[in-house]
PDB file of C-alpha atoms in Angstrom:
ATOM      1  CA  MET M   1     -32.497 -24.617  20.125  1.00 81.00           C
ATOM      2  CA  THR M   2     -35.877 -24.003  18.607  1.00 80.00           C
ATOM      3  CA  ASP M   3     -38.069 -20.518  19.408  1.00 76.00           C
ATOM      4  CA  ARG M   4     -40.288 -22.200  21.853  1.00 77.00           C
ATOM      5  CA  GLU M   5     -37.281 -24.025  23.908  1.00 78.00           C
ATOM      6  CA  ILE M   6     -36.096 -20.433  24.016  1.00 78.00           C
ATOM      7  CA  MET M   7     -38.778 -19.130  25.366  1.00 77.00           C
ATOM      8  CA  THR M   8     -39.797 -21.752  27.904  1.00 77.00           C
ATOM      9  CA  MET M   9     -40.605 -21.456  31.346  1.00 80.00           C
ATOM     10  CA  PRO M  10     -39.182 -22.050  33.729  1.00 81.00           C
ATOM     11  CA  MET M  11     -36.390 -21.926  31.686  1.00 77.00           C
ATOM     12  CA  GLN M  12     -34.946 -25.061  29.452  1.00 77.00           C
ATOM     13  CA  TRP M  13     -31.190 -24.587  29.970  1.00 82.00           C
ATOM     14  CA  LEU M  14     -30.564 -27.117  27.129  1.00 81.00           C
ATOM     15  CA  PRO M  15     -31.983 -28.561  23.607  1.00 81.00           C
ATOM     16  CA  GLU M  16     -33.891 -31.600  23.323  1.00 80.00           C
ATOM     17  CA  ARG M  17     -32.301 -31.499  20.037  1.00 82.00           C
ATOM     18  CA  LEU M  18     -29.089 -30.102  18.736  1.00 83.00           C
ATOM     19  CA  ARG M  19     -30.324 -28.009  16.294  1.00 81.00           C
ATOM     20  CA  PHE M  20     -27.603 -27.318  13.969  1.00 84.00           C
ATOM     21  CA  GLU M  21     -29.374 -26.608  10.704  1.00 83.00           C
ATOM     22  CA  ASN M  22     -30.273 -23.072  12.353  1.00 83.00           C
ATOM     23  CA  PHE M  23     -27.351 -22.051  11.323  1.00 85.00           C
ATOM     24  CA  SER M  24     -27.599 -22.987   7.538  1.00 83.00           C
ATOM     25  CA  GLU M  25     -31.143 -21.931   7.535  1.00 83.00           C
ATOM     26  CA  SER M  26     -30.232 -17.828   9.242  1.00 80.00           C
ATOM     27  CA  MET M  27     -27.619 -18.125   6.195  1.00 81.00           C
ATOM     28  CA  LYS M  28     -30.413 -18.788   3.777  1.00 80.00           C
ATOM     29  CA  ARG M  29     -32.676 -16.390   5.272  1.00 79.00           C
ATOM     30  CA  ALA M  30     -31.165 -13.217   4.106  1.00 78.00           C
ATOM     31  CA  PRO M  31     -27.330 -12.530   2.363  1.00 84.00           C
ATOM     32  CA  PHE M  32     -24.962 -12.570   5.351  1.00 84.00           C
ATOM     33  CA  LEU M  33     -22.056 -13.723   2.800  1.00 86.00           C
ATOM     34  CA  ARG M  34     -22.813  -9.960   1.626  1.00 90.00           C
ATOM     35  CA  TYR M  35     -22.902  -8.341   4.824  1.00 90.00           C
ATOM     36  CA  PHE M  36     -20.095 -10.594   6.024  1.00 90.00           C
ATOM     37  CA  MET M  37     -17.650  -9.031   3.268  1.00 92.00           C
ATOM     38  CA  ASN M  38     -19.207  -5.714   3.519  1.00 93.00           C
ATOM     39  CA  SER M  39     -18.502  -5.059   7.256  1.00 93.00           C
ATOM     40  CA  VAL M  40     -14.407  -6.954   6.126  1.00 93.00           C
ATOM     41  CA  PHE M  41     -14.305  -3.760   3.829  1.00 95.00           C
ATOM     42  CA  VAL M  42     -15.797  -1.181   6.103  1.00 95.00           C
ATOM     43  CA  THR M  43     -13.580  -2.753   8.885  1.00 94.00           C
ATOM     44  CA  GLY M  44     -10.156  -3.248   7.369  1.00 94.00           C
ATOM     45  CA  ILE M  45     -10.006   0.631   5.746  1.00 95.00           C
ATOM     46  CA  ASN M  46     -11.062   1.681   9.737  1.00 95.00           C
ATOM     47  CA  VAL M  47      -8.394  -0.084  10.772  1.00 94.00           C
ATOM     48  CA  VAL M  48      -5.589   0.989   8.974  1.00 94.00           C
ATOM     49  CA  ALA M  49      -6.930   4.612   8.305  1.00 95.00           C
ATOM     50  CA  GLN M  50      -6.829   4.273  12.516  1.00 94.00           C
ATOM     51  CA  VAL M  51      -3.859   3.119  12.895  1.00 93.00           C
ATOM     52  CA  LEU M  52      -1.794   5.407  10.335  1.00 93.00           C
ATOM     53  CA  SER M  53      -3.480   8.475  11.528  1.00 93.00           C
ATOM     54  CA  VAL M  54      -3.479   7.701  15.101  1.00 93.00           C
ATOM     55  CA  SER M  55       0.228   6.786  15.315  1.00 92.00           C
ATOM     56  CA  PHE M  56       0.912   9.792  13.329  1.00 91.00           C
ATOM     57  CA  ILE M  57      -0.772  12.736  15.378  1.00 92.00           C
ATOM     58  CA  ALA M  58       0.628  10.914  17.993  1.00 91.00           C
ATOM     59  CA  MET M  59       4.231  11.525  16.963  1.00 90.00           C
ATOM     60  CA  GLY M  60       3.847  15.181  16.947  1.00 89.00           C
ATOM     61  CA  PHE M  61       2.507  15.409  20.186  1.00 91.00           C
ATOM     62  CA  ALA M  62       5.002  13.043  21.697  1.00 89.00           C
ATOM     63  CA  ARG M  63       8.338  13.765  20.332  1.00 86.00           C
ATOM     64  CA  PHE M  64       7.855  17.608  19.183  1.00 86.00           C
ATOM     65  CA  GLN M  65       7.255  21.022  21.088  1.00 87.00           C
ATOM     66  CA  PHE M  66       5.182  23.523  19.655  1.00 87.00           C
ATOM     67  CA  LYS M  67       3.039  26.497  20.613  1.00 89.00           C
ATOM     68  CA  GLY M  68      -0.180  25.352  22.432  1.00 88.00           C
ATOM     69  CA  LYS M  69       0.778  21.747  22.712  1.00 89.00           C
ATOM     70  CA  ASN M  70      -1.062  21.203  25.473  1.00 90.00           C
ATOM     71  CA  PHE M  71      -3.857  23.164  24.858  1.00 93.00           C
ATOM     72  CA  TRP M  72      -4.455  20.826  21.670  1.00 92.00           C
ATOM     73  CA  PHE M  73      -3.623  17.834  23.026  1.00 92.00           C
ATOM     74  CA  ALA M  74      -6.189  18.874  26.000  1.00 92.00           C
ATOM     75  CA  ALA M  75      -9.012  19.740  23.131  1.00 93.00           C
ATOM     76  CA  ILE M  76      -8.830  16.569  21.271  1.00 91.00           C
ATOM     77  CA  LEU M  77      -9.300  14.384  24.995  1.00 91.00           C
ATOM     78  CA  SER M  78     -12.223  16.201  25.571  1.00 92.00           C
ATOM     79  CA  THR M  79     -13.799  15.500  22.425  1.00 90.00           C
ATOM     80  CA  MET M  80     -14.263  11.918  24.421  1.00 89.00           C
ATOM     81  CA  MET M  81     -16.965  13.768  26.677  1.00 90.00           C
ATOM     82  CA  ILE M  82     -19.289  14.643  23.415  1.00 89.00           C
ATOM     83  CA  PRO M  83     -22.075  11.751  23.012  1.00 89.00           C
ATOM     84  CA  TYR M  84     -22.243  10.122  19.827  1.00 87.00           C
ATOM     85  CA  THR M  85     -26.093  10.868  19.790  1.00 87.00           C
ATOM     86  CA  VAL M  86     -25.462  14.740  20.623  1.00 90.00           C
ATOM     87  CA  LEU M  87     -23.196  14.154  17.241  1.00 90.00           C
ATOM     88  CA  MET M  88     -26.021  12.211  15.260  1.00 91.00           C
ATOM     89  CA  ILE M  89     -27.941  14.718  13.817  1.00 91.00           C
ATOM     90  CA  PRO M  90     -25.685  17.371  12.629  1.00 92.00           C
ATOM     91  CA  GLN M  91     -23.326  14.677  11.307  1.00 93.00           C
ATOM     92  CA  PHE M  92     -25.958  13.402   9.252  1.00 93.00           C
ATOM     93  CA  ILE M  93     -27.099  16.414   7.887  1.00 94.00           C
ATOM     94  CA  GLY M  94     -23.782  17.058   6.763  1.00 93.00           C
ATOM     95  CA  TRP M  95     -23.182  14.458   4.998  1.00 93.00           C
ATOM     96  CA  GLN M  96     -26.624  13.774   3.415  1.00 92.00           C
ATOM     97  CA  ALA M  97     -25.427  17.468   2.330  1.00 93.00           C
ATOM     98  CA  VAL M  98     -22.423  16.697   0.619  1.00 93.00           C
ATOM     99  CA  GLY M  99     -24.282  13.614  -1.190  1.00 91.00           C
ATOM    100  CA  ALA M 100     -22.151  10.451   0.594  1.00 91.00           C
ATOM    101  CA  TYR M 101     -26.036   9.116   1.927  1.00 92.00           C
ATOM    102  CA  ASN M 102     -26.177   5.333   0.958  1.00 91.00           C
ATOM    103  CA  THR M 103     -21.876   5.471   0.712  1.00 92.00           C
ATOM    104  CA  TYR M 104     -19.306   4.046   2.878  1.00 93.00           C
ATOM    105  CA  LEU M 105     -17.582   7.293   3.211  1.00 94.00           C
ATOM    106  CA  PRO M 106     -19.518   8.374   6.499  1.00 94.00           C
ATOM    107  CA  LEU M 107     -18.469   5.135   7.870  1.00 93.00           C
ATOM    108  CA  THR M 108     -14.940   5.119   6.768  1.00 94.00           C
ATOM    109  CA  VAL M 109     -13.254   8.622   6.330  1.00 94.00           C
ATOM    110  CA  PRO M 110     -13.881  10.294   9.957  1.00 93.00           C
ATOM    111  CA  ALA M 111     -11.501   7.012  10.778  1.00 93.00           C
ATOM    112  CA  PHE M 112      -8.575   9.151   8.687  1.00 94.00           C
ATOM    113  CA  PHE M 113      -8.446  12.150  11.371  1.00 92.00           C
ATOM    114  CA  GLY M 114      -7.805   9.880  14.580  1.00 87.00           C
ATOM    115  CA  ASN M 115      -9.313   8.637  17.276  1.00 89.00           C
ATOM    116  CA  ALA M 116      -8.983  11.077  20.677  1.00 91.00           C
ATOM    117  CA  PHE M 117      -8.494   7.438  23.151  1.00 91.00           C
ATOM    118  CA  ASN M 118      -6.228   6.209  20.500  1.00 91.00           C
ATOM    119  CA  ILE M 119      -3.910   9.017  20.103  1.00 92.00           C
ATOM    120  CA  PHE M 120      -3.461   9.524  24.148  1.00 91.00           C
ATOM    121  CA  LEU M 121      -3.241   5.557  24.068  1.00 88.00           C
ATOM    122  CA  MET M 122      -0.227   5.881  21.425  1.00 89.00           C
ATOM    123  CA  CYS M 123       1.602   8.980  22.666  1.00 90.00           C
ATOM    124  CA  GLN M 124       1.751   7.597  26.159  1.00 87.00           C
ATOM    125  CA  PHE M 125       3.722   4.764  24.645  1.00 87.00           C
ATOM    126  CA  TYR M 126       5.643   7.308  22.467  1.00 88.00           C
ATOM    127  CA  ARG M 127       6.940   8.973  25.204  1.00 86.00           C
ATOM    128  CA  GLY M 128       8.320   5.834  26.665  1.00 84.00           C
ATOM    129  CA  ILE M 129      10.388   5.644  23.888  1.00 85.00           C
ATOM    130  CA  PRO M 130      13.782   7.431  25.025  1.00 86.00           C
ATOM    131  CA  LYS M 131      14.590  10.679  22.820  1.00 85.00           C
ATOM    132  CA  ASP M 132      18.223   9.432  22.508  1.00 87.00           C
ATOM    133  CA  TYR M 133      17.200   7.309  19.565  1.00 86.00           C
ATOM    134  CA  ASP M 134      15.877  10.613  17.791  1.00 85.00           C
ATOM    135  CA  GLU M 135      19.098  12.887  18.404  1.00 86.00           C
ATOM    136  CA  ALA M 136      21.597   9.389  17.102  1.00 89.00           C
ATOM    137  CA  ALA M 137      19.303   8.987  13.836  1.00 89.00           C
ATOM    138  CA  LEU M 138      19.273  13.196  13.162  1.00 88.00           C
ATOM    139  CA  MET M 139      22.975  12.987  13.895  1.00 89.00           C
ATOM    140  CA  ASP M 140      23.632  10.233  11.347  1.00 86.00           C
ATOM    141  CA  GLY M 141      21.490  12.709   9.035  1.00 86.00           C
ATOM    142  CA  ALA M 142      17.686  10.987   8.965  1.00 85.00           C
ATOM    143  CA  ASP M 143      15.345  13.484   9.281  1.00 87.00           C
ATOM    144  CA  TYR M 144      11.805  13.188  11.658  1.00 86.00           C
ATOM    145  CA  PHE M 145      10.069  10.944   8.711  1.00 88.00           C
ATOM    146  CA  ARG M 146      12.359   8.649   8.676  1.00 89.00           C
ATOM    147  CA  ILE M 147      13.055   8.279  12.455  1.00 88.00           C
ATOM    148  CA  TYR M 148       9.486   7.768  12.448  1.00 88.00           C
ATOM    149  CA  THR M 149       9.016   5.522   9.244  1.00 87.00           C
ATOM    150  CA  THR M 150      12.126   3.341  10.629  1.00 88.00           C
ATOM    151  CA  ILE M 151      12.665   3.789  14.553  1.00 87.00           C
ATOM    152  CA  ILE M 152       9.630   4.794  15.916  1.00 88.00           C
ATOM    153  CA  LEU M 153       7.146   2.326  14.234  1.00 87.00           C
ATOM    154  CA  PRO M 154       8.843  -0.658  14.460  1.00 87.00           C
ATOM    155  CA  MET M 155       9.117  -0.330  17.893  1.00 86.00           C
ATOM    156  CA  ALA M 156       5.592   0.483  18.719  1.00 86.00           C
ATOM    157  CA  LYS M 157       4.013  -2.667  17.154  1.00 85.00           C
ATOM    158  CA  PRO M 158       2.277  -3.467  20.432  1.00 84.00           C
ATOM    159  CA  VAL M 159       0.473  -0.604  21.126  1.00 86.00           C
ATOM    160  CA  LEU M 160      -0.315  -0.204  16.856  1.00 88.00           C
ATOM    161  CA  CYS M 161      -1.522  -3.697  17.552  1.00 87.00           C
ATOM    162  CA  SER M 162      -3.865  -2.386  20.568  1.00 86.00           C
ATOM    163  CA  VAL M 163      -5.129   0.279  18.078  1.00 89.00           C
ATOM    164  CA  GLY M 164      -5.907  -2.498  15.716  1.00 90.00           C
ATOM    165  CA  VAL M 165      -7.676  -3.924  18.142  1.00 88.00           C
ATOM    166  CA  PHE M 166      -9.969  -1.289  19.000  1.00 89.00           C
ATOM    167  CA  ALA M 167     -10.333  -0.271  15.469  1.00 91.00           C
ATOM    168  CA  PHE M 168     -11.860  -3.493  14.722  1.00 92.00           C
ATOM    169  CA  MET M 169     -13.924  -3.969  17.390  1.00 89.00           C
ATOM    170  CA  ASN M 170     -15.162  -0.457  17.037  1.00 90.00           C
ATOM    171  CA  SER M 171     -16.534  -1.351  13.666  1.00 92.00           C
ATOM    172  CA  TRP M 172     -17.129  -4.472  13.194  1.00 92.00           C
ATOM    173  CA  ASN M 173     -19.751  -3.818  16.218  1.00 89.00           C
ATOM    174  CA  ASP M 174     -20.928  -0.452  14.827  1.00 91.00           C
ATOM    175  CA  PHE M 175     -24.928  -0.539  15.041  1.00 90.00           C
ATOM    176  CA  ILE M 176     -25.929   3.111  14.470  1.00 91.00           C
ATOM    177  CA  GLY M 177     -23.126   4.544  11.853  1.00 91.00           C
ATOM    178  CA  PRO M 178     -24.905   1.378   9.359  1.00 92.00           C
ATOM    179  CA  LEU M 179     -28.010   2.264  10.265  1.00 91.00           C
ATOM    180  CA  LEU M 180     -27.730   6.226   9.909  1.00 91.00           C
ATOM    181  CA  TYR M 181     -26.215   6.005   6.843  1.00 93.00           C
ATOM    182  CA  LEU M 182     -27.062   3.120   4.809  1.00 90.00           C
ATOM    183  CA  ASP M 183     -30.796   1.781   3.330  1.00 87.00           C
ATOM    184  CA  LYS M 184     -29.589  -0.293   0.189  1.00 88.00           C
ATOM    185  CA  GLU M 185     -29.608  -4.214   1.532  1.00 86.00           C
ATOM    186  CA  SER M 186     -26.289  -4.795  -0.686  1.00 87.00           C
ATOM    187  CA  MET M 187     -24.741  -2.608   1.426  1.00 90.00           C
ATOM    188  CA  LYS M 188     -25.798  -3.288   5.122  1.00 90.00           C
ATOM    189  CA  THR M 189     -23.036  -4.585   7.859  1.00 92.00           C
ATOM    190  CA  ILE M 190     -23.447  -8.018   9.576  1.00 90.00           C
ATOM    191  CA  SER M 191     -24.245  -6.391  12.471  1.00 88.00           C
ATOM    192  CA  LEU M 192     -27.958  -4.299  10.847  1.00 87.00           C
ATOM    193  CA  GLY M 193     -28.343  -7.237   9.387  1.00 85.00           C
ATOM    194  CA  LEU M 194     -28.531  -9.033  11.809  1.00 85.00           C
ATOM    195  CA  GLN M 195     -31.847  -7.285  12.760  1.00 83.00           C
ATOM    196  CA  ILE M 196     -34.053  -9.097   9.614  1.00 81.00           C
ATOM    197  CA  PHE M 197     -34.601 -11.816  12.619  1.00 79.00           C
ATOM    198  CA  ILE M 198     -36.464  -9.411  14.451  1.00 77.00           C
ATOM    199  CA  GLY M 199     -39.792  -8.448  13.711  1.00 69.00           C
ATOM    200  CA  GLN M 200     -42.963  -6.169  14.648  1.00 59.00           C
ATOM    201  CA  TYR M 201     -44.868  -9.325  15.078  1.00 59.00           C
ATOM    202  CA  THR M 202     -42.758 -11.775  15.155  1.00 67.00           C
ATOM    203  CA  SER M 203     -39.032 -12.780  16.164  1.00 75.00           C
ATOM    204  CA  SER M 204     -36.938 -15.768  14.730  1.00 79.00           C
ATOM    205  CA  TRP M 205     -34.133 -15.568  18.382  1.00 81.00           C
ATOM    206  CA  ASN M 206     -32.850 -19.198  17.533  1.00 82.00           C
ATOM    207  CA  LEU M 207     -31.901 -18.051  13.869  1.00 83.00           C
ATOM    208  CA  MET M 208     -30.238 -14.395  15.167  1.00 83.00           C
ATOM    209  CA  MET M 209     -28.225 -16.190  17.901  1.00 85.00           C
ATOM    210  CA  ALA M 210     -27.056 -18.771  15.223  1.00 85.00           C
ATOM    211  CA  ALA M 211     -26.148 -16.033  12.989  1.00 86.00           C
ATOM    212  CA  SER M 212     -24.561 -14.109  15.920  1.00 86.00           C
ATOM    213  CA  CYS M 213     -22.143 -16.840  16.623  1.00 88.00           C
ATOM    214  CA  VAL M 214     -20.603 -16.455  13.174  1.00 86.00           C
ATOM    215  CA  ALA M 215     -21.079 -12.342  13.317  1.00 87.00           C
ATOM    216  CA  VAL M 216     -18.897 -12.295  16.464  1.00 89.00           C
ATOM    217  CA  ILE M 217     -15.986 -15.264  15.550  1.00 88.00           C
ATOM    218  CA  PRO M 218     -13.698 -12.636  13.674  1.00 87.00           C
ATOM    219  CA  MET M 219     -13.572 -10.945  17.063  1.00 84.00           C
ATOM    220  CA  ILE M 220     -12.322 -13.977  18.853  1.00 86.00           C
ATOM    221  CA  LEU M 221      -9.868 -14.981  16.239  1.00 87.00           C
ATOM    222  CA  ILE M 222      -8.805 -11.288  16.483  1.00 83.00           C
ATOM    223  CA  PHE M 223      -8.317 -11.055  19.989  1.00 79.00           C
ATOM    224  CA  PHE M 224      -6.625 -14.592  20.419  1.00 80.00           C
ATOM    225  CA  PHE M 225      -3.798 -14.226  17.658  1.00 79.00           C
ATOM    226  CA  ALA M 226      -3.441 -10.022  18.972  1.00 74.00           C
ATOM    227  CA  GLN M 227      -3.614 -11.408  22.716  1.00 73.00           C
ATOM    228  CA  ARG M 228      -0.010 -10.702  23.157  1.00 71.00           C
ATOM    229  CA  TYR M 229       0.881  -7.638  21.541  1.00 67.00           C
ATOM    230  CA  PHE M 230      -2.837  -6.013  22.906  1.00 63.00           C
ATOM    231  CA  ILE M 231      -1.797  -6.630  26.247  1.00 67.00           C
ATOM    232  CA  GLU M 232       1.571  -5.597  26.179  1.00 62.00           C
ATOM    233  CA  GLY M 233       0.475  -2.033  24.216  1.00 58.00           C
ATOM    234  CA  ILE M 234      -1.428  -1.141  27.050  1.00 58.00           C
ATOM    235  CA  THR M 235       0.555  -2.329  29.988  1.00 60.00           C
ATOM    236  CA  PHE M 236       3.434  -0.076  28.319  1.00 56.00           C
ATOM    237  CA  SER M 237       0.697   3.435  27.784  1.00 52.00           C
ATOM    238  CA  GLY M 238       0.484   3.835  31.304  1.00 47.00           C
ATOM    239  CA  LEU M 239      -2.672   2.446  31.487  1.00 44.00           C
ATOM    240  CA  LYS M 240      -1.754  -0.761  33.756  1.00 41.00           C
ATOM    241  CA  GLY M 241      -3.943  -0.877  36.731  1.00 37.00           C
TER     242      GLY M 241
END
């Protein structure tokens, strides 16, 4: 549609002519290929970091007994009750103090320290794996790291896929993070780049919607190919229903 057709009252459901050139025009308005690759870079790091860190942390809570285990697990889950708006200013001041402004560090480093919801999700799945596997492997001379890499992780493919999908969605759709920490045009992500179509006095809604359709394609593809493992991971983690 054109901007005029979008704003027509009463609402116009179909365009007078299909304007496929909206896609090419939106790509020419800004360096969207650069934005796209920036998003792929940041999201790729976050997905790998989340899967590795969360699987490792959940292993400790699900398979080991140590003093204060329930307290620390509850402390991790309690962080989900803290709104991100409360943390924005302190985190921004901290990252700026260490010289990380206009870098991808604030958008990627936190992923290496886990996520409360993903830890809970994976911990519930691990608890469903019988500890007989651990005991048998220990009797055969394996250490716990070998048990983690050769027994637990291969059996946890569904929940690993679920964590990867959640991490991908959160990172790909993140707008506040790039808005706070990225000022250079060449470093912007695709979610931040879409704002170029919204100005103070005028907005190109047709171009923004065309660019948004392109931006959402990776999420659709990821969920399409991972949906079987994703649903299985949620189901066997105790969250069904």
